[in-house]
Amino acid sequence: MNIIDESGILAISTRLQRLSEQLRKDGALLYKSYDIDFEPKWFPVIYTLHHKGVLSVVEIANEIGYTHPSTISLLKELEKQKLIRSKKDKVDERKRLLLLTPKGEELILKMKPVWDVMSTVLSTIADNQNNLLQAINEAENKISQQSFLQRALQLKGESKEQRAKNKE
């Protein structure tokens, strides 16, 4: 066990990032093993458009939980790869609507068996996957109500007040 592992909850962000990087790297290699040219970072957009059809940039950002600039960056990459295309909204011509191209739809068909393999493997890695997903959902919900920073600053303020009271 290394110092990061021993640090417990303090290093949760580091450990989640480490886990995420390993899963992304292995995911990319798995796609390659199936002769699929696909970057795991594209997954949230491709998967969302596969299930939701046509969406605006804002709708995609909301669905995947990314910032608007991060979403636009992904969309540009996917358009360059010709996996998605945009069209103007008939109601609001300022709005861009995005959808999968035929190449994107073809890619989905190739990836579905890989997604089945990934789901099976991930289920064996996280034996109690419902607890893991439940913990992630709970943490995300709490952070959406009050961010980590807000909570820390609140605690800092309470500590300052406590020290002031102790001086009296």
Short mmCIF file of N, CA and C in Angstrom, two decimals:
data_model
loop_
_atom_site.label_atom_id
_atom_site.label_comp_id
_atom_site.label_asym_id
_atom_site.label_seq_id
_atom_site.Cartn_x
_atom_site.Cartn_y
_atom_site.Cartn_z
N MET A 1 0.85 -1.18 0.00
CA MET A 1 0.00 0.00 0.00
C MET A 1 0.90 1.25 0.00
N ASN A 2 0.56 2.23 -0.84
CA ASN A 2 1.36 3.45 -0.89
C ASN A 2 0.71 4.55 -0.04
N ILE A 3 1.39 5.66 0.06
CA ILE A 3 0.95 6.75 0.93
C ILE A 3 -0.42 7.29 0.51
N ILE A 4 -0.68 7.34 -0.79
CA ILE A 4 -1.97 7.83 -1.27
C ILE A 4 -3.08 6.89 -0.82
N ASP A 5 -2.85 5.59 -0.96
CA ASP A 5 -3.85 4.61 -0.51
C ASP A 5 -4.07 4.71 1.00
N GLU A 6 -3.00 4.95 1.73
CA GLU A 6 -3.09 5.03 3.19
C GLU A 6 -3.78 6.31 3.67
N SER A 7 -3.81 7.32 2.83
CA SER A 7 -4.35 8.62 3.27
C SER A 7 -5.87 8.64 3.37
N GLY A 8 -6.52 7.57 2.93
CA GLY A 8 -7.97 7.45 3.08
C GLY A 8 -8.74 8.47 2.25
N ILE A 9 -9.77 9.03 2.86
CA ILE A 9 -10.71 9.92 2.16
C ILE A 9 -10.03 11.18 1.62
N LEU A 10 -8.92 11.58 2.23
CA LEU A 10 -8.22 12.79 1.78
C LEU A 10 -7.79 12.70 0.32
N ALA A 11 -7.48 11.50 -0.13
CA ALA A 11 -6.99 11.31 -1.51
C ALA A 11 -8.07 10.74 -2.42
N ILE A 12 -9.32 10.91 -2.08
CA ILE A 12 -10.39 10.31 -2.91
C ILE A 12 -10.34 10.80 -4.35
N SER A 13 -10.10 12.08 -4.55
CA SER A 13 -10.04 12.62 -5.91
C SER A 13 -8.89 11.98 -6.70
N THR A 14 -7.74 11.85 -6.06
CA THR A 14 -6.58 11.23 -6.70
C THR A 14 -6.88 9.77 -7.05
N ARG A 15 -7.50 9.06 -6.13
CA ARG A 15 -7.78 7.65 -6.36
C ARG A 15 -8.84 7.46 -7.44
N LEU A 16 -9.86 8.32 -7.46
CA LEU A 16 -10.87 8.23 -8.52
C LEU A 16 -10.26 8.56 -9.88
N GLN A 17 -9.37 9.54 -9.90
CA GLN A 17 -8.69 9.89 -11.15
C GLN A 17 -7.82 8.73 -11.62
N ARG A 18 -7.11 8.11 -10.71
CA ARG A 18 -6.25 6.97 -11.03
C ARG A 18 -7.08 5.83 -11.61
N LEU A 19 -8.20 5.53 -10.97
CA LEU A 19 -9.10 4.48 -11.45
C LEU A 19 -9.66 4.83 -12.82
N SER A 20 -10.09 6.08 -12.98
CA SER A 20 -10.65 6.53 -14.25
C SER A 20 -9.62 6.43 -15.38
N GLU A 21 -8.40 6.84 -15.11
CA GLU A 21 -7.34 6.78 -16.13
C GLU A 21 -7.08 5.33 -16.55
N GLN A 22 -7.05 4.43 -15.57
CA GLN A 22 -6.80 3.02 -15.89
C GLN A 22 -7.94 2.44 -16.73
N LEU A 23 -9.18 2.75 -16.35
CA LEU A 23 -10.33 2.26 -17.11
C LEU A 23 -10.36 2.84 -18.51
N ARG A 24 -10.03 4.12 -18.66
CA ARG A 24 -9.99 4.75 -19.99
C ARG A 24 -8.92 4.12 -20.87
N LYS A 25 -7.73 3.93 -20.28
CA LYS A 25 -6.62 3.34 -21.04
C LYS A 25 -6.99 1.93 -21.50
N ASP A 26 -7.49 1.12 -20.58
CA ASP A 26 -7.87 -0.24 -20.94
C ASP A 26 -9.06 -0.25 -21.91
N GLY A 27 -9.98 0.68 -21.75
CA GLY A 27 -11.12 0.79 -22.67
C GLY A 27 -10.64 1.09 -24.09
N ALA A 28 -9.69 2.00 -24.21
CA ALA A 28 -9.15 2.34 -25.53
C ALA A 28 -8.48 1.12 -26.16
N LEU A 29 -7.73 0.38 -25.36
CA LEU A 29 -7.07 -0.82 -25.87
C LEU A 29 -8.09 -1.90 -26.25
N LEU A 30 -9.17 -1.99 -25.49
CA LEU A 30 -10.22 -2.96 -25.81
C LEU A 30 -10.88 -2.61 -27.14
N TYR A 31 -11.21 -1.33 -27.33
CA TYR A 31 -11.78 -0.91 -28.62
C TYR A 31 -10.83 -1.27 -29.76
N LYS A 32 -9.52 -1.00 -29.56
CA LYS A 32 -8.52 -1.33 -30.59
C LYS A 32 -8.51 -2.81 -30.88
N SER A 33 -8.66 -3.65 -29.83
CA SER A 33 -8.62 -5.09 -30.02
C SER A 33 -9.79 -5.58 -30.88
N TYR A 34 -10.85 -4.77 -30.94
CA TYR A 34 -12.01 -5.06 -31.80
C TYR A 34 -11.91 -4.30 -33.13
N ASP A 35 -10.75 -3.70 -33.40
CA ASP A 35 -10.53 -2.89 -34.61
C ASP A 35 -11.52 -1.73 -34.72
N ILE A 36 -11.78 -1.11 -33.58
CA ILE A 36 -12.67 0.05 -33.54
C ILE A 36 -11.82 1.27 -33.19
N ASP A 37 -11.87 2.28 -34.06
CA ASP A 37 -11.13 3.52 -33.84
C ASP A 37 -12.03 4.45 -33.02
N PHE A 38 -11.84 4.42 -31.70
CA PHE A 38 -12.73 5.16 -30.81
C PHE A 38 -11.99 5.59 -29.55
N GLU A 39 -12.16 6.84 -29.19
CA GLU A 39 -11.57 7.38 -27.97
C GLU A 39 -12.62 7.32 -26.85
N PRO A 40 -12.28 6.74 -25.70
CA PRO A 40 -13.25 6.65 -24.61
C PRO A 40 -13.84 8.00 -24.18
N LYS A 41 -13.09 9.08 -24.38
CA LYS A 41 -13.63 10.40 -24.00
C LYS A 41 -14.84 10.79 -24.86
N TRP A 42 -15.01 10.16 -26.02
CA TRP A 42 -16.15 10.45 -26.88
C TRP A 42 -17.43 9.74 -26.40
N PHE A 43 -17.26 8.74 -25.55
CA PHE A 43 -18.38 7.89 -25.15
C PHE A 43 -19.62 8.67 -24.68
N PRO A 44 -19.49 9.63 -23.75
CA PRO A 44 -20.73 10.25 -23.24
C PRO A 44 -21.58 10.90 -24.33
N VAL A 45 -20.93 11.55 -25.29
CA VAL A 45 -21.69 12.21 -26.36
C VAL A 45 -22.30 11.18 -27.31
N ILE A 46 -21.49 10.22 -27.74
CA ILE A 46 -21.98 9.20 -28.68
C ILE A 46 -23.13 8.41 -28.06
N TYR A 47 -22.95 8.00 -26.82
CA TYR A 47 -23.97 7.20 -26.13
C TYR A 47 -25.26 8.01 -25.94
N THR A 48 -25.11 9.26 -25.58
CA THR A 48 -26.27 10.14 -25.37
C THR A 48 -27.03 10.34 -26.67
N LEU A 49 -26.32 10.65 -27.75
CA LEU A 49 -27.00 10.86 -29.03
C LEU A 49 -27.62 9.56 -29.54
N HIS A 50 -27.00 8.44 -29.26
CA HIS A 50 -27.55 7.14 -29.65
C HIS A 50 -28.91 6.92 -28.97
N HIS A 51 -29.00 7.30 -27.71
CA HIS A 51 -30.24 7.07 -26.96
C HIS A 51 -31.26 8.21 -27.07
N LYS A 52 -30.77 9.44 -27.26
CA LYS A 52 -31.68 10.59 -27.25
C LYS A 52 -31.99 11.15 -28.64
N GLY A 53 -31.21 10.76 -29.63
CA GLY A 53 -31.46 11.26 -30.99
C GLY A 53 -30.84 12.61 -31.23
N VAL A 54 -31.66 13.59 -31.46
CA VAL A 54 -31.21 14.94 -31.81
C VAL A 54 -31.27 15.83 -30.57
N LEU A 55 -30.14 16.48 -30.24
CA LEU A 55 -30.08 17.36 -29.08
C LEU A 55 -29.27 18.61 -29.40
N SER A 56 -29.55 19.67 -28.66
CA SER A 56 -28.76 20.89 -28.79
C SER A 56 -27.47 20.73 -27.97
N VAL A 57 -26.55 21.65 -28.16
CA VAL A 57 -25.30 21.64 -27.41
C VAL A 57 -25.58 21.70 -25.91
N VAL A 58 -26.46 22.60 -25.51
CA VAL A 58 -26.81 22.77 -24.09
C VAL A 58 -27.44 21.49 -23.53
N GLU A 59 -28.32 20.88 -24.30
CA GLU A 59 -28.95 19.64 -23.85
C GLU A 59 -27.93 18.52 -23.68
N ILE A 60 -26.99 18.42 -24.60
CA ILE A 60 -25.94 17.41 -24.48
C ILE A 60 -25.09 17.68 -23.23
N ALA A 61 -24.69 18.93 -23.05
CA ALA A 61 -23.88 19.29 -21.87
C ALA A 61 -24.62 18.91 -20.59
N ASN A 62 -25.91 19.18 -20.54
CA ASN A 62 -26.70 18.83 -19.35
C ASN A 62 -26.80 17.32 -19.17
N GLU A 63 -26.99 16.61 -20.25
CA GLU A 63 -27.12 15.14 -20.17
C GLU A 63 -25.84 14.49 -19.67
N ILE A 64 -24.69 14.97 -20.14
CA ILE A 64 -23.43 14.32 -19.77
C ILE A 64 -22.79 14.95 -18.54
N GLY A 65 -23.31 16.10 -18.11
CA GLY A 65 -22.79 16.74 -16.91
C GLY A 65 -21.45 17.43 -17.10
N TYR A 66 -21.16 17.86 -18.33
CA TYR A 66 -19.92 18.57 -18.62
C TYR A 66 -20.22 20.06 -18.77
N THR A 67 -19.18 20.86 -18.68
CA THR A 67 -19.34 22.29 -18.93
C THR A 67 -19.60 22.50 -20.42
N HIS A 68 -20.15 23.65 -20.75
CA HIS A 68 -20.42 23.99 -22.15
C HIS A 68 -19.13 23.96 -22.98
N PRO A 69 -18.03 24.61 -22.51
CA PRO A 69 -16.79 24.58 -23.31
C PRO A 69 -16.24 23.16 -23.51
N SER A 70 -16.29 22.32 -22.47
CA SER A 70 -15.80 20.94 -22.60
C SER A 70 -16.64 20.17 -23.61
N THR A 71 -17.94 20.40 -23.57
CA THR A 71 -18.85 19.73 -24.49
C THR A 71 -18.57 20.16 -25.92
N ILE A 72 -18.39 21.45 -26.14
CA ILE A 72 -18.11 21.97 -27.48
C ILE A 72 -16.81 21.37 -28.02
N SER A 73 -15.81 21.25 -27.17
CA SER A 73 -14.53 20.67 -27.59
C SER A 73 -14.73 19.22 -28.06
N LEU A 74 -15.50 18.44 -27.31
CA LEU A 74 -15.79 17.06 -27.71
C LEU A 74 -16.57 17.02 -29.01
N LEU A 75 -17.56 17.90 -29.12
CA LEU A 75 -18.39 17.92 -30.33
C LEU A 75 -17.55 18.24 -31.57
N LYS A 76 -16.61 19.17 -31.44
CA LYS A 76 -15.74 19.50 -32.57
C LYS A 76 -14.93 18.29 -33.02
N GLU A 77 -14.40 17.55 -32.03
CA GLU A 77 -13.64 16.34 -32.37
C GLU A 77 -14.52 15.33 -33.09
N LEU A 78 -15.72 15.14 -32.59
CA LEU A 78 -16.63 14.15 -33.18
C LEU A 78 -17.09 14.58 -34.57
N GLU A 79 -17.28 15.88 -34.77
CA GLU A 79 -17.64 16.37 -36.11
C GLU A 79 -16.46 16.17 -37.08
N LYS A 80 -15.26 16.42 -36.59
CA LYS A 80 -14.06 16.23 -37.42
C LYS A 80 -13.92 14.76 -37.83
N GLN A 81 -14.30 13.85 -36.93
CA GLN A 81 -14.26 12.41 -37.22
C GLN A 81 -15.46 11.97 -38.07
N LYS A 82 -16.38 12.90 -38.32
CA LYS A 82 -17.60 12.63 -39.09
C LYS A 82 -18.52 11.59 -38.42
N LEU A 83 -18.50 11.61 -37.07
CA LEU A 83 -19.37 10.71 -36.30
C LEU A 83 -20.67 11.39 -35.93
N ILE A 84 -20.64 12.73 -35.88
CA ILE A 84 -21.85 13.51 -35.63
C ILE A 84 -21.90 14.65 -36.63
N ARG A 85 -23.07 15.20 -36.79
CA ARG A 85 -23.22 16.40 -37.63
C ARG A 85 -24.21 17.33 -36.95
N SER A 86 -24.20 18.56 -37.38
CA SER A 86 -25.14 19.51 -36.80
C SER A 86 -26.08 20.04 -37.88
N LYS A 87 -27.21 20.49 -37.43
CA LYS A 87 -28.17 21.15 -38.31
C LYS A 87 -28.81 22.28 -37.52
N LYS A 88 -29.33 23.24 -38.22
CA LYS A 88 -29.99 24.37 -37.55
C LYS A 88 -31.37 23.94 -37.06
N ASP A 89 -31.73 24.47 -35.90
CA ASP A 89 -33.05 24.24 -35.35
C ASP A 89 -34.06 25.05 -36.18
N LYS A 90 -35.13 24.41 -36.61
CA LYS A 90 -36.13 25.11 -37.42
C LYS A 90 -36.87 26.18 -36.63
N VAL A 91 -36.99 25.99 -35.33
CA VAL A 91 -37.69 26.95 -34.48
C VAL A 91 -36.78 28.12 -34.13
N ASP A 92 -35.55 27.83 -33.74
CA ASP A 92 -34.58 28.85 -33.35
C ASP A 92 -33.30 28.64 -34.16
N GLU A 93 -33.13 29.42 -35.22
CA GLU A 93 -32.02 29.22 -36.14
C GLU A 93 -30.64 29.49 -35.53
N ARG A 94 -30.61 30.10 -34.34
CA ARG A 94 -29.33 30.31 -33.66
C ARG A 94 -28.85 29.02 -33.00
N LYS A 95 -29.77 28.12 -32.77
CA LYS A 95 -29.48 26.87 -32.05
C LYS A 95 -28.99 25.79 -33.01
N ARG A 96 -27.90 25.12 -32.60
CA ARG A 96 -27.38 23.98 -33.36
C ARG A 96 -27.90 22.69 -32.75
N LEU A 97 -28.43 21.83 -33.59
CA LEU A 97 -28.86 20.52 -33.14
C LEU A 97 -27.86 19.49 -33.65
N LEU A 98 -27.55 18.52 -32.81
CA LEU A 98 -26.55 17.52 -33.18
C LEU A 98 -27.16 16.14 -33.24
N LEU A 99 -26.65 15.33 -34.17
CA LEU A 99 -27.13 13.97 -34.32
C LEU A 99 -26.02 13.11 -34.88
N LEU A 100 -26.16 11.81 -34.72
CA LEU A 100 -25.17 10.88 -35.27
C LEU A 100 -25.26 10.85 -36.79
N THR A 101 -24.12 10.69 -37.43
CA THR A 101 -24.08 10.51 -38.88
C THR A 101 -24.26 9.02 -39.16
N PRO A 102 -24.44 8.65 -40.43
CA PRO A 102 -24.46 7.21 -40.74
C PRO A 102 -23.18 6.50 -40.25
N LYS A 103 -22.03 7.18 -40.36
CA LYS A 103 -20.78 6.60 -39.85
C LYS A 103 -20.86 6.40 -38.34
N GLY A 104 -21.47 7.35 -37.64
CA GLY A 104 -21.66 7.25 -36.20
C GLY A 104 -22.59 6.11 -35.84
N GLU A 105 -23.67 5.96 -36.60
CA GLU A 105 -24.62 4.86 -36.37
C GLU A 105 -23.95 3.51 -36.60
N GLU A 106 -23.12 3.44 -37.64
CA GLU A 106 -22.38 2.21 -37.94
C GLU A 106 -21.42 1.87 -36.80
N LEU A 107 -20.79 2.90 -36.26
CA LEU A 107 -19.88 2.72 -35.14
C LEU A 107 -20.61 2.14 -33.92
N ILE A 108 -21.80 2.64 -33.67
CA ILE A 108 -22.61 2.15 -32.54
C ILE A 108 -22.83 0.64 -32.68
N LEU A 109 -23.16 0.20 -33.89
CA LEU A 109 -23.40 -1.24 -34.12
C LEU A 109 -22.15 -2.07 -33.80
N LYS A 110 -20.97 -1.53 -34.15
CA LYS A 110 -19.72 -2.23 -33.85
C LYS A 110 -19.43 -2.23 -32.35
N MET A 111 -19.83 -1.15 -31.67
CA MET A 111 -19.46 -1.00 -30.26
C MET A 111 -20.41 -1.73 -29.31
N LYS A 112 -21.62 -1.99 -29.71
CA LYS A 112 -22.58 -2.63 -28.80
C LYS A 112 -22.03 -3.93 -28.19
N PRO A 113 -21.44 -4.84 -28.98
CA PRO A 113 -20.88 -6.05 -28.35
C PRO A 113 -19.75 -5.72 -27.37
N VAL A 114 -18.98 -4.69 -27.66
CA VAL A 114 -17.89 -4.28 -26.76
C VAL A 114 -18.48 -3.75 -25.46
N TRP A 115 -19.56 -2.98 -25.56
CA TRP A 115 -20.22 -2.46 -24.36
C TRP A 115 -20.74 -3.61 -23.49
N ASP A 116 -21.23 -4.68 -24.12
CA ASP A 116 -21.68 -5.84 -23.35
C ASP A 116 -20.50 -6.46 -22.59
N VAL A 117 -19.37 -6.59 -23.26
CA VAL A 117 -18.17 -7.14 -22.62
C VAL A 117 -17.75 -6.23 -21.47
N MET A 118 -17.72 -4.92 -21.73
CA MET A 118 -17.31 -3.96 -20.69
C MET A 118 -18.23 -4.05 -19.47
N SER A 119 -19.53 -4.12 -19.70
CA SER A 119 -20.48 -4.21 -18.58
C SER A 119 -20.22 -5.47 -17.76
N THR A 120 -19.98 -6.58 -18.43
CA THR A 120 -19.71 -7.84 -17.73
C THR A 120 -18.42 -7.74 -16.92
N VAL A 121 -17.37 -7.23 -17.54
CA VAL A 121 -16.08 -7.12 -16.85
C VAL A 121 -16.17 -6.15 -15.68
N LEU A 122 -16.80 -4.99 -15.90
CA LEU A 122 -16.92 -4.01 -14.82
C LEU A 122 -17.73 -4.57 -13.65
N SER A 123 -18.70 -5.42 -13.94
CA SER A 123 -19.49 -6.05 -12.88
C SER A 123 -18.62 -6.99 -12.04
N THR A 124 -17.64 -7.61 -12.67
CA THR A 124 -16.76 -8.50 -11.90
C THR A 124 -15.70 -7.72 -11.12
N ILE A 125 -15.32 -6.56 -11.63
CA ILE A 125 -14.34 -5.72 -10.93
C ILE A 125 -14.97 -5.09 -9.70
N ALA A 126 -16.14 -4.53 -9.87
CA ALA A 126 -16.86 -3.92 -8.75
C ALA A 126 -17.93 -4.93 -8.32
N ASP A 127 -17.50 -5.94 -7.54
CA ASP A 127 -18.42 -7.01 -7.13
C ASP A 127 -19.74 -6.46 -6.63
N ASN A 128 -19.64 -5.41 -5.86
CA ASN A 128 -20.86 -4.83 -5.34
C ASN A 128 -21.09 -3.49 -6.03
N GLN A 129 -21.28 -3.58 -7.35
CA GLN A 129 -21.36 -2.37 -8.18
C GLN A 129 -22.48 -1.44 -7.77
N ASN A 130 -23.59 -1.98 -7.25
CA ASN A 130 -24.69 -1.11 -6.84
C ASN A 130 -24.27 -0.19 -5.71
N ASN A 131 -23.44 -0.70 -4.79
CA ASN A 131 -22.94 0.16 -3.72
C ASN A 131 -22.02 1.24 -4.25
N LEU A 132 -21.17 0.88 -5.21
CA LEU A 132 -20.26 1.85 -5.80
C LEU A 132 -21.05 2.94 -6.53
N LEU A 133 -21.99 2.54 -7.37
CA LEU A 133 -22.80 3.52 -8.10
C LEU A 133 -23.66 4.34 -7.15
N GLN A 134 -24.18 3.70 -6.12
CA GLN A 134 -25.00 4.42 -5.14
C GLN A 134 -24.15 5.47 -4.41
N ALA A 135 -22.92 5.10 -4.04
CA ALA A 135 -22.02 6.04 -3.37
C ALA A 135 -21.67 7.21 -4.29
N ILE A 136 -21.42 6.92 -5.56
CA ILE A 136 -21.11 7.99 -6.51
C ILE A 136 -22.32 8.91 -6.67
N ASN A 137 -23.50 8.33 -6.83
CA ASN A 137 -24.72 9.14 -6.96
C ASN A 137 -24.94 10.02 -5.74
N GLU A 138 -24.75 9.44 -4.58
CA GLU A 138 -24.94 10.20 -3.34
C GLU A 138 -23.95 11.37 -3.26
N ALA A 139 -22.69 11.10 -3.57
CA ALA A 139 -21.68 12.16 -3.53
C ALA A 139 -22.00 13.26 -4.55
N GLU A 140 -22.38 12.86 -5.77
CA GLU A 140 -22.72 13.86 -6.79
C GLU A 140 -23.93 14.69 -6.38
N ASN A 141 -24.93 14.05 -5.81
CA ASN A 141 -26.12 14.79 -5.36
C ASN A 141 -25.78 15.78 -4.26
N LYS A 142 -25.00 15.35 -3.29
CA LYS A 142 -24.63 16.26 -2.19
C LYS A 142 -23.80 17.43 -2.70
N ILE A 143 -22.87 17.15 -3.63
CA ILE A 143 -22.04 18.22 -4.18
C ILE A 143 -22.88 19.17 -5.03
N SER A 144 -23.91 18.66 -5.69
CA SER A 144 -24.76 19.56 -6.49
C SER A 144 -25.56 20.50 -5.58
N GLN A 145 -25.84 20.07 -4.37
CA GLN A 145 -26.57 20.91 -3.41
C GLN A 145 -25.66 21.94 -2.75
N GLN A 146 -24.44 21.49 -2.43
CA GLN A 146 -23.44 22.39 -1.84
C GLN A 146 -22.07 21.83 -2.20
N SER A 147 -21.30 22.61 -2.92
CA SER A 147 -20.01 22.12 -3.43
C SER A 147 -19.04 21.80 -2.30
N PHE A 148 -18.01 21.06 -2.67
CA PHE A 148 -16.93 20.74 -1.73
C PHE A 148 -16.34 22.05 -1.18
N LEU A 149 -16.07 23.00 -2.09
CA LEU A 149 -15.48 24.28 -1.68
C LEU A 149 -16.40 25.02 -0.71
N GLN A 150 -17.68 25.09 -1.03
CA GLN A 150 -18.63 25.78 -0.15
C GLN A 150 -18.63 25.15 1.24
N ARG A 151 -18.63 23.83 1.27
CA ARG A 151 -18.63 23.13 2.56
C ARG A 151 -17.35 23.42 3.34
N ALA A 152 -16.21 23.41 2.64
CA ALA A 152 -14.93 23.66 3.30
C ALA A 152 -14.86 25.09 3.82
N LEU A 153 -15.30 26.05 3.02
CA LEU A 153 -15.28 27.45 3.46
C LEU A 153 -16.23 27.67 4.63
N GLN A 154 -17.36 26.99 4.61
CA GLN A 154 -18.30 27.08 5.72
C GLN A 154 -17.64 26.55 7.00
N LEU A 155 -16.96 25.44 6.89
CA LEU A 155 -16.27 24.85 8.03
C LEU A 155 -15.15 25.77 8.50
N LYS A 156 -14.45 26.39 7.56
CA LYS A 156 -13.39 27.33 7.90
C LYS A 156 -13.97 28.51 8.68
N GLY A 157 -15.11 29.02 8.20
CA GLY A 157 -15.78 30.13 8.90
C GLY A 157 -16.22 29.74 10.28
N GLU A 158 -16.75 28.52 10.42
CA GLU A 158 -17.19 28.04 11.73
C GLU A 158 -16.00 27.90 12.67
N SER A 159 -14.86 27.45 12.12
CA SER A 159 -13.65 27.30 12.94
C SER A 159 -13.16 28.66 13.41
N LYS A 160 -13.22 29.65 12.53
CA LYS A 160 -12.80 31.01 12.88
C LYS A 160 -13.68 31.56 14.01
N GLU A 161 -15.00 31.34 13.87
CA GLU A 161 -15.94 31.78 14.91
C GLU A 161 -15.65 31.09 16.23
N GLN A 162 -15.35 29.81 16.17
CA GLN A 162 -15.07 29.03 17.39
C GLN A 162 -13.81 29.56 18.07
N ARG A 163 -12.78 29.85 17.27
CA ARG A 163 -11.54 30.38 17.84
C ARG A 163 -11.80 31.74 18.49
N ALA A 164 -12.61 32.58 17.85
CA ALA A 164 -12.95 33.88 18.40
C ALA A 164 -13.68 33.73 19.72
N LYS A 165 -14.61 32.79 19.79
CA LYS A 165 -15.36 32.54 21.03
C LYS A 165 -14.42 32.04 22.12
N ASN A 166 -13.46 31.19 21.75
CA ASN A 166 -12.53 30.64 22.73
C ASN A 166 -11.62 31.71 23.30
N LYS A 167 -11.34 32.77 22.53
CA LYS A 167 -10.48 33.87 23.00
C LYS A 167 -11.22 34.72 24.02
N GLU A 168 -12.55 34.75 23.92
CA GLU A 168 -13.34 35.60 24.83
C GLU A 168 -13.34 35.11 26.20
#
